[in-house]
PDB file of C-alpha atoms in Angstrom:
ATOM      1  CA  MET A   1       5.053 -30.880  -4.219  1.00  0.00           C
ATOM      2  CA  LEU A   2       1.364 -31.102  -4.961  1.00  0.00           C
ATOM      3  CA  GLY A   3      -0.296 -32.693  -7.924  1.00  0.00           C
ATOM      4  CA  MET A   4      -2.570 -30.607 -10.157  1.00  0.00           C
ATOM      5  CA  GLU A   5      -5.657 -32.032  -8.449  1.00  0.00           C
ATOM      6  CA  GLU A   6      -4.400 -31.115  -4.987  1.00  0.00           C
ATOM      7  CA  SER A   7      -4.572 -27.669  -3.442  1.00  0.00           C
ATOM      8  CA  LYS A   8      -3.557 -25.774  -0.338  1.00  0.00           C
ATOM      9  CA  VAL A   9      -6.155 -23.017  -0.651  1.00  0.00           C
ATOM     10  CA  PHE A  10      -7.749 -21.833   2.582  1.00  0.00           C
ATOM     11  CA  THR A  11     -11.330 -20.636   2.295  1.00  0.00           C
ATOM     12  CA  ASP A  12     -11.921 -19.462   5.841  1.00  0.00           C
ATOM     13  CA  VAL A  13     -11.173 -15.950   7.110  1.00  0.00           C
ATOM     14  CA  ARG A  14      -7.600 -15.582   8.352  1.00  0.00           C
ATOM     15  CA  GLY A  15      -5.846 -12.674   9.979  1.00  0.00           C
ATOM     16  CA  THR A  16      -6.031 -10.467  13.018  1.00  0.00           C
ATOM     17  CA  ILE A  17      -9.596  -9.240  13.256  1.00  0.00           C
ATOM     18  CA  GLY A  18      -8.782  -5.662  14.335  1.00  0.00           C
ATOM     19  CA  TYR A  19      -6.719  -5.126  11.190  1.00  0.00           C
ATOM     20  CA  MET A  20      -8.971  -6.823   8.671  1.00  0.00           C
ATOM     21  CA  ASP A  21     -10.958  -4.980   6.045  1.00  0.00           C
ATOM     22  CA  PRO A  22     -14.662  -4.999   7.017  1.00  0.00           C
ATOM     23  CA  GLU A  23     -15.535  -5.789   3.385  1.00  0.00           C
ATOM     24  CA  TYR A  24     -13.272  -8.839   3.429  1.00  0.00           C
ATOM     25  CA  MET A  25     -14.991 -10.090   6.548  1.00  0.00           C
ATOM     26  CA  SER A  26     -18.323  -9.991   4.750  1.00  0.00           C
ATOM     27  CA  ASN A  27     -17.394 -11.118   1.209  1.00  0.00           C
ATOM     28  CA  ALA A  28     -14.065 -12.984   1.723  1.00  0.00           C
ATOM     29  CA  LYS A  29     -12.449 -11.152  -1.221  1.00  0.00           C
ATOM     30  CA  LEU A  30      -9.032  -9.635  -0.709  1.00  0.00           C
ATOM     31  CA  THR A  31      -8.081  -6.591  -2.741  1.00  0.00           C
ATOM     32  CA  CYS A  32      -5.361  -3.949  -2.679  1.00  0.00           C
ATOM     33  CA  ALA A  33      -7.880  -1.839  -0.762  1.00  0.00           C
ATOM     34  CA  SER A  34      -7.865  -4.509   1.975  1.00  0.00           C
ATOM     35  CA  ASP A  35      -4.142  -3.937   2.466  1.00  0.00           C
ATOM     36  CA  ILE A  36      -4.691  -0.178   2.491  1.00  0.00           C
ATOM     37  CA  TYR A  37      -7.283  -0.635   5.255  1.00  0.00           C
ATOM     38  CA  SER A  38      -4.838  -2.641   7.378  1.00  0.00           C
ATOM     39  CA  PHE A  39      -2.125  -0.048   6.809  1.00  0.00           C
ATOM     40  CA  GLY A  40      -4.539   2.677   7.933  1.00  0.00           C
ATOM     41  CA  ILE A  41      -5.177   0.856  11.207  1.00  0.00           C
ATOM     42  CA  VAL A  42      -1.429   0.514  11.822  1.00  0.00           C
ATOM     43  CA  ALA A  43      -0.900   4.224  11.043  1.00  0.00           C
ATOM     44  CA  LEU A  44      -3.671   5.192  13.484  1.00  0.00           C
ATOM     45  CA  GLN A  45      -2.031   3.059  16.162  1.00  0.00           C
ATOM     46  CA  LEU A  46       1.344   4.712  15.578  1.00  0.00           C
ATOM     47  CA  LEU A  47      -0.107   8.217  15.750  1.00  0.00           C
ATOM     48  CA  SER A  48      -2.236   7.581  18.824  1.00  0.00           C
ATOM     49  CA  GLY A  49      -0.089   5.124  20.747  1.00  0.00           C
ATOM     50  CA  GLN A  50      -3.211   2.981  21.192  1.00  0.00           C
ATOM     51  CA  LYS A  51      -3.369  -0.678  20.307  1.00  0.00           C
ATOM     52  CA  VAL A  52      -6.075  -2.500  18.456  1.00  0.00           C
ATOM     53  CA  ILE A  53      -6.354  -5.650  20.499  1.00  0.00           C
ATOM     54  CA  GLU A  54      -6.690  -8.877  18.558  1.00  0.00           C
ATOM     55  CA  LEU A  55     -10.312  -9.948  18.160  1.00  0.00           C
ATOM     56  CA  ASP A  56     -11.554  -6.637  19.552  1.00  0.00           C
ATOM     57  CA  LEU A  57     -13.606  -4.901  16.893  1.00  0.00           C
ATOM     58  CA  ASP A  58     -14.834  -2.349  19.438  1.00  0.00           C
ATOM     59  CA  ALA A  59     -11.257  -1.128  20.055  1.00  0.00           C
ATOM     60  CA  ARG A  60     -10.719  -0.762  16.313  1.00  0.00           C
ATOM     61  CA  ASP A  61     -14.007   1.061  15.826  1.00  0.00           C
ATOM     62  CA  GLN A  62     -13.318   3.416  18.754  1.00  0.00           C
ATOM     63  CA  LEU A  63      -9.903   4.258  17.343  1.00  0.00           C
ATOM     64  CA  THR A  64     -11.241   4.974  13.848  1.00  0.00           C
ATOM     65  CA  ARG A  65     -14.186   6.966  15.230  1.00  0.00           C
ATOM     66  CA  LYS A  66     -11.887   9.121  17.367  1.00  0.00           C
ATOM     67  CA  ALA A  67      -9.579   9.731  14.386  1.00  0.00           C
ATOM     68  CA  LYS A  68     -12.501  10.757  12.191  1.00  0.00           C
ATOM     69  CA  ASP A  69     -13.797  13.115  14.895  1.00  0.00           C
ATOM     70  CA  VAL A  70     -10.389  14.810  15.112  1.00  0.00           C
ATOM     71  CA  CYS A  71     -10.197  15.177  11.322  1.00  0.00           C
ATOM     72  CA  MET A  72     -13.684  16.708  11.246  1.00  0.00           C
ATOM     73  CA  GLY A  73     -12.782  19.176  14.012  1.00  0.00           C
ATOM     74  CA  LYS A  74     -15.152  17.625  16.559  1.00  0.00           C
ATOM     75  CA  ARG A  75     -12.220  16.878  18.878  1.00  0.00           C
ATOM     76  CA  PRO A  76      -8.821  18.533  19.344  1.00  0.00           C
ATOM     77  CA  LEU A  77      -5.726  16.956  17.817  1.00  0.00           C
ATOM     78  CA  THR A  78      -4.346  16.409  21.323  1.00  0.00           C
ATOM     79  CA  ASP A  79      -7.135  13.855  21.908  1.00  0.00           C
ATOM     80  CA  PHE A  80      -5.503  11.611  19.326  1.00  0.00           C
ATOM     81  CA  GLU A  81      -1.796  12.331  19.747  1.00  0.00           C
ATOM     82  CA  ASP A  82       0.336   9.721  21.513  1.00  0.00           C
ATOM     83  CA  LEU A  83       1.122  11.236  24.922  1.00  0.00           C
ATOM     84  CA  ARG A  84       4.631   9.786  24.772  1.00  0.00           C
ATOM     85  CA  LEU A  85       5.399  12.306  22.024  1.00  0.00           C
ATOM     86  CA  GLY A  86       5.058  15.071  24.600  1.00  0.00           C
ATOM     87  CA  GLY A  87       3.660  17.488  22.034  1.00  0.00           C
ATOM     88  CA  ASN A  88       6.938  17.270  20.109  1.00  0.00           C
ATOM     89  CA  ILE A  89       5.309  16.961  16.691  1.00  0.00           C
ATOM     90  CA  ILE A  90       5.084  18.989  13.543  1.00  0.00           C
ATOM     91  CA  ARG A  91       1.368  19.555  13.644  1.00  0.00           C
ATOM     92  CA  GLN A  92       0.855  19.942   9.890  1.00  0.00           C
ATOM     93  CA  ASP A  93       2.601  16.644   9.123  1.00  0.00           C
ATOM     94  CA  PHE A  94       0.858  14.799  11.963  1.00  0.00           C
ATOM     95  CA  GLU A  95      -2.509  16.018  10.643  1.00  0.00           C
ATOM     96  CA  SER A  96      -1.612  15.037   7.062  1.00  0.00           C
ATOM     97  CA  ILE A  97      -0.754  11.495   8.084  1.00  0.00           C
ATOM     98  CA  LEU A  98      -3.848  11.296  10.279  1.00  0.00           C
ATOM     99  CA  GLN A  99      -6.032  12.402   7.362  1.00  0.00           C
ATOM    100  CA  ILE A 100      -4.554   9.839   4.977  1.00  0.00           C
ATOM    101  CA  ALA A 101      -4.915   7.119   7.633  1.00  0.00           C
ATOM    102  CA  VAL A 102      -8.599   8.032   8.072  1.00  0.00           C
ATOM    103  CA  LEU A 103      -9.107   7.740   4.307  1.00  0.00           C
ATOM    104  CA  CYS A 104      -7.408   4.328   4.416  1.00  0.00           C
ATOM    105  CA  VAL A 105      -9.910   2.995   6.970  1.00  0.00           C
ATOM    106  CA  ALA A 106     -13.020   3.998   5.032  1.00  0.00           C
ATOM    107  CA  LYS A 107     -15.675   1.295   5.415  1.00  0.00           C
ATOM    108  CA  SER A 108     -16.042   1.009   1.642  1.00  0.00           C
ATOM    109  CA  SER A 109     -13.030   0.143  -0.463  1.00  0.00           C
ATOM    110  CA  LYS A 110     -14.229   2.671  -3.045  1.00  0.00           C
ATOM    111  CA  GLY A 111     -13.423   5.521  -0.649  1.00  0.00           C
ATOM    112  CA  ARG A 112      -9.857   4.394   0.075  1.00  0.00           C
ATOM    113  CA  PRO A 113      -6.796   5.894  -1.609  1.00  0.00           C
ATOM    114  CA  THR A 114      -4.412   3.841  -3.710  1.00  0.00           C
ATOM    115  CA  VAL A 115      -1.028   2.823  -2.355  1.00  0.00           C
ATOM    116  CA  ASP A 116       0.588   5.434  -4.639  1.00  0.00           C
ATOM    117  CA  VAL A 117      -1.474   8.231  -3.094  1.00  0.00           C
ATOM    118  CA  VAL A 118      -0.715   6.985   0.432  1.00  0.00           C
ATOM    119  CA  PHE A 119       3.000   6.806  -0.334  1.00  0.00           C
ATOM    120  CA  ASP A 120       3.054  10.291  -1.897  1.00  0.00           C
ATOM    121  CA  GLU A 121       1.273  11.878   1.071  1.00  0.00           C
ATOM    122  CA  ILE A 122       3.518  10.216   3.630  1.00  0.00           C
ATOM    123  CA  GLU A 123       6.598  11.153   1.627  1.00  0.00           C
ATOM    124  CA  LYS A 124       5.468  14.815   1.543  1.00  0.00           C
ATOM    125  CA  ALA A 125       5.003  14.792   5.316  1.00  0.00           C
ATOM    126  CA  TRP A 126       8.399  13.118   5.790  1.00  0.00           C
ATOM    127  CA  LYS A 127      10.198  15.668   3.595  1.00  0.00           C
ATOM    128  CA  ASN A 128       8.501  18.541   5.388  1.00  0.00           C
ATOM    129  CA  THR A 129       9.388  17.068   8.788  1.00  0.00           C
ATOM    130  CA  MET A 130      13.026  16.644   7.751  1.00  0.00           C
ATOM    131  CA  ALA A 131      13.160  20.228   6.460  1.00  0.00           C
ATOM    132  CA  GLU A 132      11.676  21.525   9.743  1.00  0.00           C
ATOM    133  CA  MET A 133      14.122  19.475  11.815  1.00  0.00           C
ATOM    134  CA  ASN A 134      17.097  20.665   9.746  1.00  0.00           C
ATOM    135  CA  ALA A 135      15.967  24.283  10.069  1.00  0.00           C
ATOM    136  CA  LYS A 136      15.703  23.916  13.859  1.00  0.00           C
ATOM    137  CA  ARG A 137      19.123  22.263  13.973  1.00  0.00           C
ATOM    138  CA  GLU A 138      20.669  25.096  11.951  1.00  0.00           C
ATOM    139  CA  LEU A 139      19.001  27.708  14.143  1.00  0.00           C
ATOM    140  CA  MET A 140      20.336  26.040  17.276  1.00  0.00           C
ATOM    141  CA  SER A 141      23.862  25.642  15.890  1.00  0.00           C
ATOM    142  CA  SER A 142      23.980  29.271  14.775  1.00  0.00           C
ATOM    143  CA  SER A 143      22.783  30.502  18.167  1.00  0.00           C
ATOM    144  CA  ILE A 144      25.452  28.388  19.865  1.00  0.00           C
ATOM    145  CA  ALA A 145      28.189  29.607  17.483  1.00  0.00           C
ATOM    146  CA  THR A 146      27.357  33.278  18.108  1.00  0.00           C
ATOM    147  CA  PRO A 147      28.003  34.071  21.774  1.00  0.00           C
ATOM    148  CA  SER A 148      25.607  36.436  23.427  1.00  0.00           C
ATOM    149  CA  ARG A 149      26.877  39.776  24.762  1.00  0.00           C
ATOM    150  CA  SER A 150      26.585  38.501  28.295  1.00  0.00           C
ATOM    151  CA  LEU A 151      29.308  35.951  27.570  1.00  0.00           C
ATOM    152  CA  GLU A 152      31.741  38.407  25.946  1.00  0.00           C
ATOM    153  CA  VAL A 153      34.798  39.450  27.878  1.00  0.00           C
ATOM    154  CA  ILE A 154      34.776  43.190  28.348  1.00  0.00           C
ATOM    155  CA  PRO A 155      38.272  44.654  28.703  1.00  0.00           C
ATOM    156  CA  LEU A 156      38.899  46.791  31.782  1.00  0.00           C
TER     157      LEU A 156
END
């Protein structure tokens, strides 16, 4: 327990540099937009399979620059896609999440979406992905259930 005159407030910058809002690093003010920035970095890492190494601002900047280039059509989507996915993505949903992540990592907090917008966009992509996966599953199960003519027994 602390008395009213005592405090446990930290005034120095804390956090993993690669994930921290550039505005916070200059003005030491945390906002909801600071959290959105950090989320955007995590989303970019998940999509690309690349890590932002602690204390490495260059790695973070390279990742965000590459993502922006892909969104602007300066680079193909395959330049950003995690190779471990093996191309097994729903392109439209991958691009949607990439675009929202790029908005999240805008240098100025004024250009970043709210958490509600981020959630809505990710939810749309998720629902679309689930619908696509279910449609593929149904297509495969119906093709398995209906034998092809080559498998039919022809009476002699």
